[in-house]
Amino acid sequence: MKGRVLKSTGSFYKVWFPDGEIVDCKTRGSLRLKDSKSTNPVAVGDWVEVEFKDGLIHSINNVYDRSNYIIRKSVNLSKRTHVLAANIDLALIMVTMSSPRTPYGFIDRMLVTAEAYDIPAILIFNKADIWTESDVLLANEMEDVYHSAGYEVFPMVATDPFRALGVLEHLREKVSVILGQSGSGKSTLINSFNPSLHLRVGDISMVHQQGKHTTTFAEMHEVVKGTFIVDTPGLREFGLTGMNKGELGHYFPEIRSRMNQCRFNNCMHMNEPGCAIEEAMESGKIAPTRYRSYLAMMDGETPTDDY
Ligand SMILES: Nc1nc2c(ncn2[C@@H]2O[C@H](COP(=O)(O)OP(=O)(O)OP(=O)(O)O)[C@@H](O)[C@H]2O)c(=O)[nH]1
Ligand SMILES: [Mg+2]
Ligand SMILES: [Zn+2]
């Protein structure tokens, strides 16, 4: 029977079936060898074929082809990658102005990752209930930046189920993944979508204004019938593994839509004459923070600074 992986705990997998049943399964040994580059040949969001065995542990015999997937570098095995989630329709990028502050560069890395895997993204500006005056100014500035890049922005109070409903409308019948720093309120928002899930939420360290890495594994939840969301751990390192620099401009929508106006068709938008991207930046059509993130990524740096 065909089911979908909700969670992986090393050797066991929680698999969901269209009738709503959830069962524990194991993989057959041969599956593990099929994809040796990845630490997890079966990932959250995968469609799998399960063989039911009376009185024994059910087994996953096959993994169906993925429409897309998000990977990150494995923490302990340097050359191998870890598939965070597969077959995703939408990415929710959780952003906070403070407690903790999400740097522009971090937002841009998450957005580039979503673009690179062909996953549409929306931004959620969370904790609006505790915004100070300067947080409101920053939120307005960020909203302008991301609107002009072509993204939708939703101010949010994740602790308020009524506010959460406004975003839930955009997730219906989809599988979404929620990305963001530890402590930004990802699990809190999912709880507001469906309070009976009781996901663990953490508090914020008073000293460092950072989250405490409360969610430790990616897990998919059915928040309402037919609507799924993958909660993920707050990632410090967000993998852009194997990215081809010549392609990077394609992953910035505001660069992508203008690059055919550059004088040279192999323009890298780094000081070449007649570059439409630099022109658009100078005339205020492309946000300087976005352009700086692009340059940092081209230089192989990790753009996490506040600009
Ligand atoms: N004031 C306020 N606090 C919030 C809001 N959303 C989340 N929080 C608080 O922020 C803290 C962290 O929330 P979590 O949901 O655990 O954050 P997370 O993004 O899941 O963090 P990790 O699992 O560590 O990646 C908790 O104390 C929440 O109550 C909000 O809209 N307003
Ligand atoms: Mg969490
Ligand atoms: Zn150019």
CSV table of N, CA and C and ligand atoms in Angstrom, one decimal, residues 255 258-259 261-264 266-278 291 294, ligand 3:
chain,number,residue,atom,x,y,z
A,255,ILE,N,16.2,39.4,-9.9
A,255,ILE,CA,17.3,39.3,-10.9
A,255,ILE,C,16.9,38.5,-12.1
A,258,ARG,N,15.1,40.3,-14.8
A,258,ARG,CA,15.8,41.4,-15.5
A,258,ARG,C,17.1,41.0,-16.2
A,259,MET,N,17.6,39.8,-16.0
A,259,MET,CA,18.9,39.4,-16.5
A,259,MET,C,19.0,39.4,-18.0
A,261,GLN,N,18.2,41.8,-19.8
A,261,GLN,CA,18.4,43.1,-20.2
A,261,GLN,C,19.9,43.5,-20.0
A,262,CYS,N,20.7,42.7,-19.4
A,262,CYS,CA,22.1,43.0,-19.3
A,262,CYS,C,22.8,43.0,-20.7
A,263,ARG,N,23.8,43.8,-20.8
A,263,ARG,CA,24.5,43.9,-22.1
A,263,ARG,C,25.1,42.6,-22.5
A,264,PHE,N,25.7,41.9,-21.6
A,264,PHE,CA,26.3,40.6,-21.9
A,264,PHE,C,25.4,39.5,-21.4
A,266,ASN,N,26.2,36.5,-20.6
A,266,ASN,CA,26.8,35.8,-19.5
A,266,ASN,C,27.2,36.6,-18.3
A,267,CYS,N,26.5,37.8,-18.2
A,267,CYS,CA,26.7,38.8,-17.2
A,267,CYS,C,26.5,38.1,-15.8
A,268,MET,N,27.5,38.3,-14.9
A,268,MET,CA,27.4,37.7,-13.5
A,268,MET,C,26.8,38.8,-12.6
A,269,HIS,N,26.6,40.0,-13.1
A,269,HIS,CA,26.0,41.1,-12.3
A,269,HIS,C,27.0,41.5,-11.2
A,270,MET,N,28.3,41.5,-11.6
A,270,MET,CA,29.4,41.9,-10.6
A,270,MET,C,30.3,42.8,-11.3
A,271,ASN,N,29.8,44.1,-11.5
A,271,ASN,CA,30.7,45.1,-12.1
A,271,ASN,C,30.8,45.1,-13.6
A,272,GLU,N,30.1,44.3,-14.3
A,272,GLU,CA,30.2,44.3,-15.8
A,272,GLU,C,29.5,45.6,-16.3
A,273,PRO,N,30.0,46.1,-17.4
A,273,PRO,CA,29.4,47.3,-18.0
A,273,PRO,C,28.0,46.9,-18.6
A,274,GLY,N,27.1,47.8,-18.5
A,274,GLY,CA,25.7,47.6,-19.0
A,274,GLY,C,24.9,46.6,-18.2
A,275,CYS,N,25.2,46.4,-16.9
A,275,CYS,CA,24.5,45.4,-16.1
A,275,CYS,C,23.2,46.0,-15.7
A,276,ALA,N,22.1,45.3,-16.1
A,276,ALA,CA,20.7,45.8,-15.7
A,276,ALA,C,20.4,45.6,-14.3
A,277,ILE,N,21.1,44.7,-13.6
A,277,ILE,CA,20.9,44.4,-12.2
A,277,ILE,C,21.4,45.5,-11.4
A,278,GLU,N,22.7,45.9,-11.7
A,278,GLU,CA,23.3,47.1,-10.9
A,278,GLU,C,22.5,48.3,-11.2
A,291,TYR,N,20.9,42.5,-3.1
A,291,TYR,CA,22.0,42.5,-4.0
A,291,TYR,C,23.3,42.0,-3.2
A,294,TYR,N,23.3,38.4,-2.7
A,294,TYR,CA,23.7,37.8,-4.0
A,294,TYR,C,25.2,37.8,-4.1
B,3,ZN,ZN,24.1,41.9,-15.1
